[in-house]
Short mmCIF file of N, CA, C and O in Angstrom, two decimals:
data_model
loop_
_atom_site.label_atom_id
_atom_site.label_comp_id
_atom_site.label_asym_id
_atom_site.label_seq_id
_atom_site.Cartn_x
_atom_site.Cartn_y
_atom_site.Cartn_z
N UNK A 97 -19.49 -31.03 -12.59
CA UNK A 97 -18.57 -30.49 -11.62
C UNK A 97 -19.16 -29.16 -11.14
O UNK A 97 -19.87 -28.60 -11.97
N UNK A 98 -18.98 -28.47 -9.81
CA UNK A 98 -19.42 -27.62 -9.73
C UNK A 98 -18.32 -27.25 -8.25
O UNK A 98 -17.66 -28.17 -7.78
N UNK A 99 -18.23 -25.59 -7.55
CA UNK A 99 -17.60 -25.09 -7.17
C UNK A 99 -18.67 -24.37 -5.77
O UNK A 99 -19.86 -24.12 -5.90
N UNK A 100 -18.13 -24.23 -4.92
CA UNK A 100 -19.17 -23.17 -4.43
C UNK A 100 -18.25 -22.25 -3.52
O UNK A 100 -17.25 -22.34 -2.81
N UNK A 101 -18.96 -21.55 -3.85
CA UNK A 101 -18.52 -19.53 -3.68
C UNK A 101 -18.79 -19.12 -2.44
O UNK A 101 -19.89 -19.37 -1.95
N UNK A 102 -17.86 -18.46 -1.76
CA UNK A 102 -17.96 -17.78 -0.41
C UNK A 102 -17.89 -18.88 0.78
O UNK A 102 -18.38 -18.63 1.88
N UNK A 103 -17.39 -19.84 0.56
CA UNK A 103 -16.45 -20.85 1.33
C UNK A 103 -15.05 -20.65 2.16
O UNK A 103 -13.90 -20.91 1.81
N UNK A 104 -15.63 -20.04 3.54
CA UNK A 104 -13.84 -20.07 3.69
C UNK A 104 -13.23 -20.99 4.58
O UNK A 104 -12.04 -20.85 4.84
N UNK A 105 -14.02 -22.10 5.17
CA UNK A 105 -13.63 -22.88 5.92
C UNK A 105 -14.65 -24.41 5.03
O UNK A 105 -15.51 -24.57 4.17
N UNK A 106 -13.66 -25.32 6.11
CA UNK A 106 -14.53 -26.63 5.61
C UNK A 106 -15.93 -27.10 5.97
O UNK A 106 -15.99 -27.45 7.15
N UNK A 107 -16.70 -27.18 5.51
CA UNK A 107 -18.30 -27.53 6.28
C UNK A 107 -19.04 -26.18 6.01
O UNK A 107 -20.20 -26.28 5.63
N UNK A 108 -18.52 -24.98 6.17
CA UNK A 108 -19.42 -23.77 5.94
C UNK A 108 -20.60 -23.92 4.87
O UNK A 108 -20.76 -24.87 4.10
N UNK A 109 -21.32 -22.84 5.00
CA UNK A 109 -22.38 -22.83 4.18
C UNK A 109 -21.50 -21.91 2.82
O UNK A 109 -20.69 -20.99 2.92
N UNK A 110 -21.96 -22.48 1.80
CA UNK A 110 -21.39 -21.30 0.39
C UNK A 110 -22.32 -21.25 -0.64
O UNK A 110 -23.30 -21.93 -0.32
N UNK A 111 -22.47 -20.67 -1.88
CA UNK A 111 -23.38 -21.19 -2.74
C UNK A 111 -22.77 -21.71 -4.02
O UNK A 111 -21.79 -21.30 -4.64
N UNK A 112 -23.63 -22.76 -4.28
CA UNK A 112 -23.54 -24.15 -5.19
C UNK A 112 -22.89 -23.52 -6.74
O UNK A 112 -23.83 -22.96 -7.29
N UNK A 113 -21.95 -23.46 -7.39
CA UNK A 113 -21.71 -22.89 -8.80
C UNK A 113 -21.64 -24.08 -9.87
O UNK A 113 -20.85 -24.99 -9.64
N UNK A 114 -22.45 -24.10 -11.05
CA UNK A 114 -21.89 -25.59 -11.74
C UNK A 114 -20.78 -24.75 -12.90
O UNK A 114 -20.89 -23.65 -13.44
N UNK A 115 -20.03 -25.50 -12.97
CA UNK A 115 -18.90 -25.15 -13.88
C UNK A 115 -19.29 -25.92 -15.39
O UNK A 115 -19.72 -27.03 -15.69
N UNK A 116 -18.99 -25.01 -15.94
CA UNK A 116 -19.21 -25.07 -17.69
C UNK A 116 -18.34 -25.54 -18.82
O UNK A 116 -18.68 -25.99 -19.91
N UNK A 117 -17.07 -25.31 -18.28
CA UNK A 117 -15.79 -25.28 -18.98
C UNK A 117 -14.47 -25.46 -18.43
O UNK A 117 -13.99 -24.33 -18.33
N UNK A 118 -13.64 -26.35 -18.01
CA UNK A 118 -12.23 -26.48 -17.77
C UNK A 118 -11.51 -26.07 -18.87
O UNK A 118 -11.77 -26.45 -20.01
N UNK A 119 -10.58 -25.29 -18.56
CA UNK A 119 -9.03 -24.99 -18.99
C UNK A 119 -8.18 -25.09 -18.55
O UNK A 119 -7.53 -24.19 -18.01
N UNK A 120 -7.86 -26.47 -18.66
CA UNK A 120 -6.35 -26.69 -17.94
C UNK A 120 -5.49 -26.13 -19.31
O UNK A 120 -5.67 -26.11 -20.52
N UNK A 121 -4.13 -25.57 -18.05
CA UNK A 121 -2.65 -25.29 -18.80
C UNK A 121 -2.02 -26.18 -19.74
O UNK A 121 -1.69 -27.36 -19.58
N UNK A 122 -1.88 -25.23 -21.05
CA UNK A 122 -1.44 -27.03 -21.66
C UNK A 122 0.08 -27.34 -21.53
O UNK A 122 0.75 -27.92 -22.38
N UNK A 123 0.44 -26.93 -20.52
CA UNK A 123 2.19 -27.57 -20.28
C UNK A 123 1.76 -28.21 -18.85
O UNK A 123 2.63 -28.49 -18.03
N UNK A 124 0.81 -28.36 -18.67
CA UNK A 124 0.34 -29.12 -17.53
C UNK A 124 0.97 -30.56 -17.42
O UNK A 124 0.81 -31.22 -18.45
N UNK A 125 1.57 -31.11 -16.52
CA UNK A 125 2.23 -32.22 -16.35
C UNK A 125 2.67 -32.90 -14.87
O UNK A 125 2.73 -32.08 -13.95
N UNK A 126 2.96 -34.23 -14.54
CA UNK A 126 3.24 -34.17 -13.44
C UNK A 126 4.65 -34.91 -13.58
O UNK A 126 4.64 -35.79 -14.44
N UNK A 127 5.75 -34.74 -12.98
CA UNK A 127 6.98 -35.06 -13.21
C UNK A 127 7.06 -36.36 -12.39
O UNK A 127 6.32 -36.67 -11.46
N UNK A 128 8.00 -37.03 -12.84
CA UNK A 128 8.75 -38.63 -12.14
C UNK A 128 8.82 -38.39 -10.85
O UNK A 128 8.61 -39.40 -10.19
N UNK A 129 9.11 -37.05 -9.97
CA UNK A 129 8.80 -37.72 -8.68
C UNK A 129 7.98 -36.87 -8.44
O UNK A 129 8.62 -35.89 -8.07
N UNK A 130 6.73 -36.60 -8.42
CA UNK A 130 5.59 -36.77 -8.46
C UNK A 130 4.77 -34.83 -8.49
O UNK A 130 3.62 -34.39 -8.52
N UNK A 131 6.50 -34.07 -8.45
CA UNK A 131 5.30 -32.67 -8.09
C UNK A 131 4.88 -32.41 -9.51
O UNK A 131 5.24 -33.06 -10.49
N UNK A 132 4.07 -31.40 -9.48
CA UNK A 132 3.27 -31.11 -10.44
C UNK A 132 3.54 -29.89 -11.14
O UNK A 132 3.81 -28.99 -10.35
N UNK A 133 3.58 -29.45 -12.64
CA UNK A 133 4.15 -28.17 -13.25
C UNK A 133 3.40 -27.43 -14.55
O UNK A 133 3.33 -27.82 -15.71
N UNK A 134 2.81 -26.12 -13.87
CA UNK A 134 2.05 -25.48 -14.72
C UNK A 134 0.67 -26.22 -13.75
O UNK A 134 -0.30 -26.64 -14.37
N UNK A 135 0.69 -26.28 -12.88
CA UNK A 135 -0.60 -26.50 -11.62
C UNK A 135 -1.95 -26.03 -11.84
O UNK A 135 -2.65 -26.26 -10.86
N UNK A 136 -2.89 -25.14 -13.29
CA UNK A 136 -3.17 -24.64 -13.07
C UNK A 136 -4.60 -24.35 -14.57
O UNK A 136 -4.45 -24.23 -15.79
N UNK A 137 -6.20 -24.33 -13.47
CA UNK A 137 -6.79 -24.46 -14.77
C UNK A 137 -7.93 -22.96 -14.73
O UNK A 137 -8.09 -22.40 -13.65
N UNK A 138 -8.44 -22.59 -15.61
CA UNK A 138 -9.73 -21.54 -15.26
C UNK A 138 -11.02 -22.22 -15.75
O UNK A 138 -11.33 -22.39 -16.93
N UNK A 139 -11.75 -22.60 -14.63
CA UNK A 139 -12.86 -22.41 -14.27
C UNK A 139 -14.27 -21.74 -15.01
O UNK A 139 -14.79 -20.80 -14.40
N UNK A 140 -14.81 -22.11 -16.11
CA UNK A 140 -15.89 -21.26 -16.56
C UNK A 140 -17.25 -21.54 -16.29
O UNK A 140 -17.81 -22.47 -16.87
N UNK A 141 -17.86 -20.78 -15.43
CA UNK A 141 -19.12 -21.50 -14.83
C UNK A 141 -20.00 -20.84 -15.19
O UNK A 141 -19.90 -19.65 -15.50
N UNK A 142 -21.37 -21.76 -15.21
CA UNK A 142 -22.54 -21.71 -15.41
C UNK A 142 -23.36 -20.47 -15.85
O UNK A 142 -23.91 -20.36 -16.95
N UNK A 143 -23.38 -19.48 -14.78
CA UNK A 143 -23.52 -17.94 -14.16
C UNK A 143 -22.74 -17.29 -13.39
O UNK A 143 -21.93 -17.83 -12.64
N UNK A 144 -22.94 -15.73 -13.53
CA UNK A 144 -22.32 -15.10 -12.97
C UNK A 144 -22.14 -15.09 -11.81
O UNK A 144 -23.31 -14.99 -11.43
N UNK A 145 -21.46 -15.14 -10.80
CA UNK A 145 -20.90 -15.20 -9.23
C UNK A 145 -21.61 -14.02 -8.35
O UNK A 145 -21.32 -12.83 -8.53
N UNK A 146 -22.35 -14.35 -7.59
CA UNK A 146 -23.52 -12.95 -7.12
C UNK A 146 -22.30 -12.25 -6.26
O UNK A 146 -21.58 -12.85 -5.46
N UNK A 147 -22.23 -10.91 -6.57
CA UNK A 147 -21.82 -10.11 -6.04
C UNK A 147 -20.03 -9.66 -6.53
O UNK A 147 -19.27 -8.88 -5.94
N UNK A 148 -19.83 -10.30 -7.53
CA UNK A 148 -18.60 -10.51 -8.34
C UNK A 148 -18.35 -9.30 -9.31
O UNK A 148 -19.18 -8.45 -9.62
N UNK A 149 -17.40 -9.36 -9.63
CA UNK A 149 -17.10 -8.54 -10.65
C UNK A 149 -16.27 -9.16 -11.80
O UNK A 149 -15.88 -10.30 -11.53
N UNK A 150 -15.97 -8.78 -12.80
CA UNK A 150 -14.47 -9.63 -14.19
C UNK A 150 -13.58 -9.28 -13.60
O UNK A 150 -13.49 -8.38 -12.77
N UNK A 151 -12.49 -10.31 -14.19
CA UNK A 151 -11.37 -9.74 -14.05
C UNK A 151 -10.82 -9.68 -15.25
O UNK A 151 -11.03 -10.71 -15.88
N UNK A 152 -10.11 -8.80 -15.92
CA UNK A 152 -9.63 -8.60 -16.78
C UNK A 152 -8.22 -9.93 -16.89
O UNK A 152 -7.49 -10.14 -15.92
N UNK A 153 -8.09 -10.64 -18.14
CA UNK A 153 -6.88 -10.71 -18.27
C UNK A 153 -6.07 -10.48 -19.12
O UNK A 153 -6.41 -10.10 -20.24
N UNK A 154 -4.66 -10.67 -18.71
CA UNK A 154 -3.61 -10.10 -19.87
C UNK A 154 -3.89 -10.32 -21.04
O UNK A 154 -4.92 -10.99 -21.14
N UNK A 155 -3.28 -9.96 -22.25
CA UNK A 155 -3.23 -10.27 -23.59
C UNK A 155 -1.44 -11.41 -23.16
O UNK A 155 -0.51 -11.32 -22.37
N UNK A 156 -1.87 -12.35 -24.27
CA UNK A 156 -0.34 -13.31 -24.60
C UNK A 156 0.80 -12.34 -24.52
O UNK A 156 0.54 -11.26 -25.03
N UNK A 157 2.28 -12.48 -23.87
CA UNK A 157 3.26 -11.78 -23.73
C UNK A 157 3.37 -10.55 -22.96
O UNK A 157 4.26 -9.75 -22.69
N UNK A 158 2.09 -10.69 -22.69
CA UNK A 158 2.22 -9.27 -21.22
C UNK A 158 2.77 -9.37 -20.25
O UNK A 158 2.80 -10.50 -19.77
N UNK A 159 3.37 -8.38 -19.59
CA UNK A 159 4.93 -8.49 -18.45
C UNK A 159 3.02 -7.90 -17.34
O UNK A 159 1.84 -7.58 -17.48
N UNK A 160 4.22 -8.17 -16.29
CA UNK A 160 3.22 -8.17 -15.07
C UNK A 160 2.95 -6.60 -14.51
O UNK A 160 2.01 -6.16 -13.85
N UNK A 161 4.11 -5.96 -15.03
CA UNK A 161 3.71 -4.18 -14.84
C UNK A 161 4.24 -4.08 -13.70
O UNK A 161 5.28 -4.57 -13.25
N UNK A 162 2.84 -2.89 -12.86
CA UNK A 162 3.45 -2.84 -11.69
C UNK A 162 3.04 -3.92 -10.64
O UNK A 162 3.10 -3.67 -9.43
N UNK A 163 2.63 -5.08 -11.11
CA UNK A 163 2.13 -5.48 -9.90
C UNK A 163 3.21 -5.97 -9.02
O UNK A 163 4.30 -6.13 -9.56
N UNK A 164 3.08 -6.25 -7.65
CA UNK A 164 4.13 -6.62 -6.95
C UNK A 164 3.71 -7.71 -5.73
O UNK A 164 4.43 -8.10 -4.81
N UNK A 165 2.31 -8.06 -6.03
CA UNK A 165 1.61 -9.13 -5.11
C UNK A 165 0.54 -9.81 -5.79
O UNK A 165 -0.30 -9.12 -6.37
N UNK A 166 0.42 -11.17 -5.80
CA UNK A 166 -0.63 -11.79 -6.70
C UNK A 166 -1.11 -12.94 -4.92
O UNK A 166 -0.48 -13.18 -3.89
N UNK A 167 -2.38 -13.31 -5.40
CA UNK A 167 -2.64 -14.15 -4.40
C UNK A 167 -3.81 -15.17 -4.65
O UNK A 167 -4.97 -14.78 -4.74
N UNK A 168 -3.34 -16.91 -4.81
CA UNK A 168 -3.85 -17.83 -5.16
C UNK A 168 -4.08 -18.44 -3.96
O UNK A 168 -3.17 -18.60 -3.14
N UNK A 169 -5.71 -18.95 -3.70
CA UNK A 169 -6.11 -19.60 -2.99
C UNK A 169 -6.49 -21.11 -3.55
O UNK A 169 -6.61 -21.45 -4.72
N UNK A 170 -6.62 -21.79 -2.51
CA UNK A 170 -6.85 -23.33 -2.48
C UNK A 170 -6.96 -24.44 -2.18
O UNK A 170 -5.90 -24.10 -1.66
N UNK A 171 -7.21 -25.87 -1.86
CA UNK A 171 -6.91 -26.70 -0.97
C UNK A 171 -5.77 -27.59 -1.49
O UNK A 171 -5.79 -28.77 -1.15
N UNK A 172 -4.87 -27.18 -2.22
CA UNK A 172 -4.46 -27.76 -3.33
C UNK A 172 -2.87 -28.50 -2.44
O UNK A 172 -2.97 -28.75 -1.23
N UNK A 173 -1.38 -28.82 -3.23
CA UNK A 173 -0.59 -29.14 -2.63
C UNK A 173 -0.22 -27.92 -1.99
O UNK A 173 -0.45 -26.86 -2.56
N UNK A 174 0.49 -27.95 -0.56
CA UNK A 174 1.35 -26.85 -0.13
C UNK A 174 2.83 -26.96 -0.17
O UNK A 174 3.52 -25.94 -0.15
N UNK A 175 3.45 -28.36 -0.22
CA UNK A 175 4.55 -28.49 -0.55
C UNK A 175 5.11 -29.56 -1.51
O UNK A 175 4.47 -30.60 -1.39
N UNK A 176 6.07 -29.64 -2.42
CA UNK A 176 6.50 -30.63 -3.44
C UNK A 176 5.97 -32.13 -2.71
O UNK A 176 5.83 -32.48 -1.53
N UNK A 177 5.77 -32.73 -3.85
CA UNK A 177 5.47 -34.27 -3.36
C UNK A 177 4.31 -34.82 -2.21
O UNK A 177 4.12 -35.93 -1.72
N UNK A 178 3.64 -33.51 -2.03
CA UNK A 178 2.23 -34.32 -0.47
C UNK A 178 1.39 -34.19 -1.17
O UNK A 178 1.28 -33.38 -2.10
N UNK A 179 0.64 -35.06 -0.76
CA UNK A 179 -0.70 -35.37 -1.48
C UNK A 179 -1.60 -34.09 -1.03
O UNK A 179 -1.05 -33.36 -0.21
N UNK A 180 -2.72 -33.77 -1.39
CA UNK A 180 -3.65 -32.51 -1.44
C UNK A 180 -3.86 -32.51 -0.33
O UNK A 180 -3.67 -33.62 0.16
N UNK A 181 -4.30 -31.52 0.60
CA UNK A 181 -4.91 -31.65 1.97
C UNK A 181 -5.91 -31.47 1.90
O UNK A 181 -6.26 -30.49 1.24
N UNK A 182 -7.07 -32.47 2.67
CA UNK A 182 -8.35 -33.12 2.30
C UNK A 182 -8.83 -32.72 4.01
O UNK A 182 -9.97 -33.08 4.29
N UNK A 183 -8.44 -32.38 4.56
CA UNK A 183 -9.13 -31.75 5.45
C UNK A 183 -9.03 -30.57 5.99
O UNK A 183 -9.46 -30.51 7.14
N UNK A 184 -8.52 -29.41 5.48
CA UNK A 184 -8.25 -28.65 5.98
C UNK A 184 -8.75 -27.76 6.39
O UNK A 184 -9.60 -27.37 5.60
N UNK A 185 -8.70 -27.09 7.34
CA UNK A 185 -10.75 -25.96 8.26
C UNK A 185 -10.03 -25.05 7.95
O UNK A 185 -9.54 -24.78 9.05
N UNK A 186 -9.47 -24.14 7.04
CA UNK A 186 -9.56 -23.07 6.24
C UNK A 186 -9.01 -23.11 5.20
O UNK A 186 -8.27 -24.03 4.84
N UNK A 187 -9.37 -21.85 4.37
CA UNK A 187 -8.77 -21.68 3.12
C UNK A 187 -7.22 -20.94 3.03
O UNK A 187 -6.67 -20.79 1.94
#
């Protein structure tokens, strides 16, 4: 499996990442009518991401502080029950 970085539309040029490690959520599940809960895996790849930095994460039971905006990108579902969008010309 692999990912590629600095993609923000469909067809663009990005560079190639191979991924090392899935972590899916383990309350990961998809319910009887069909949306999906706990959506969500991290990614451990190959090498470092050129031009990247860490991100720190929480320790278990950490409250969110001050944050007051988080922001997940993806091609993933946008609403309960539709299938993924498989063509979409941006991120």
């Amino acid at each position: 499996m692999a990912v590629i970085m600095g993609q923000v539309g469909v067809g663009e040029e990005g560079v190639r990442m191979e991924v090392e490690r899935v972590v899916v959520h383990p309350r990961y599940h998809r319910q009887d009518s069909g949306l999906l809960e706990y959506d969500l895996a991290v990614l451990q790849l190959s090498r470092p991401v050129p031009g990247a930095s860490p991100v720190c994460l929480p320790g278990a039971g950490a409250g969110t502080g001050a944050v007051k905006e988080l922001v997940v990108t993806g091609w993933g579902n946008t609403q309960p029950g539709l299938a993924p969008a498989r063509s979409s010309p941006t991120l």
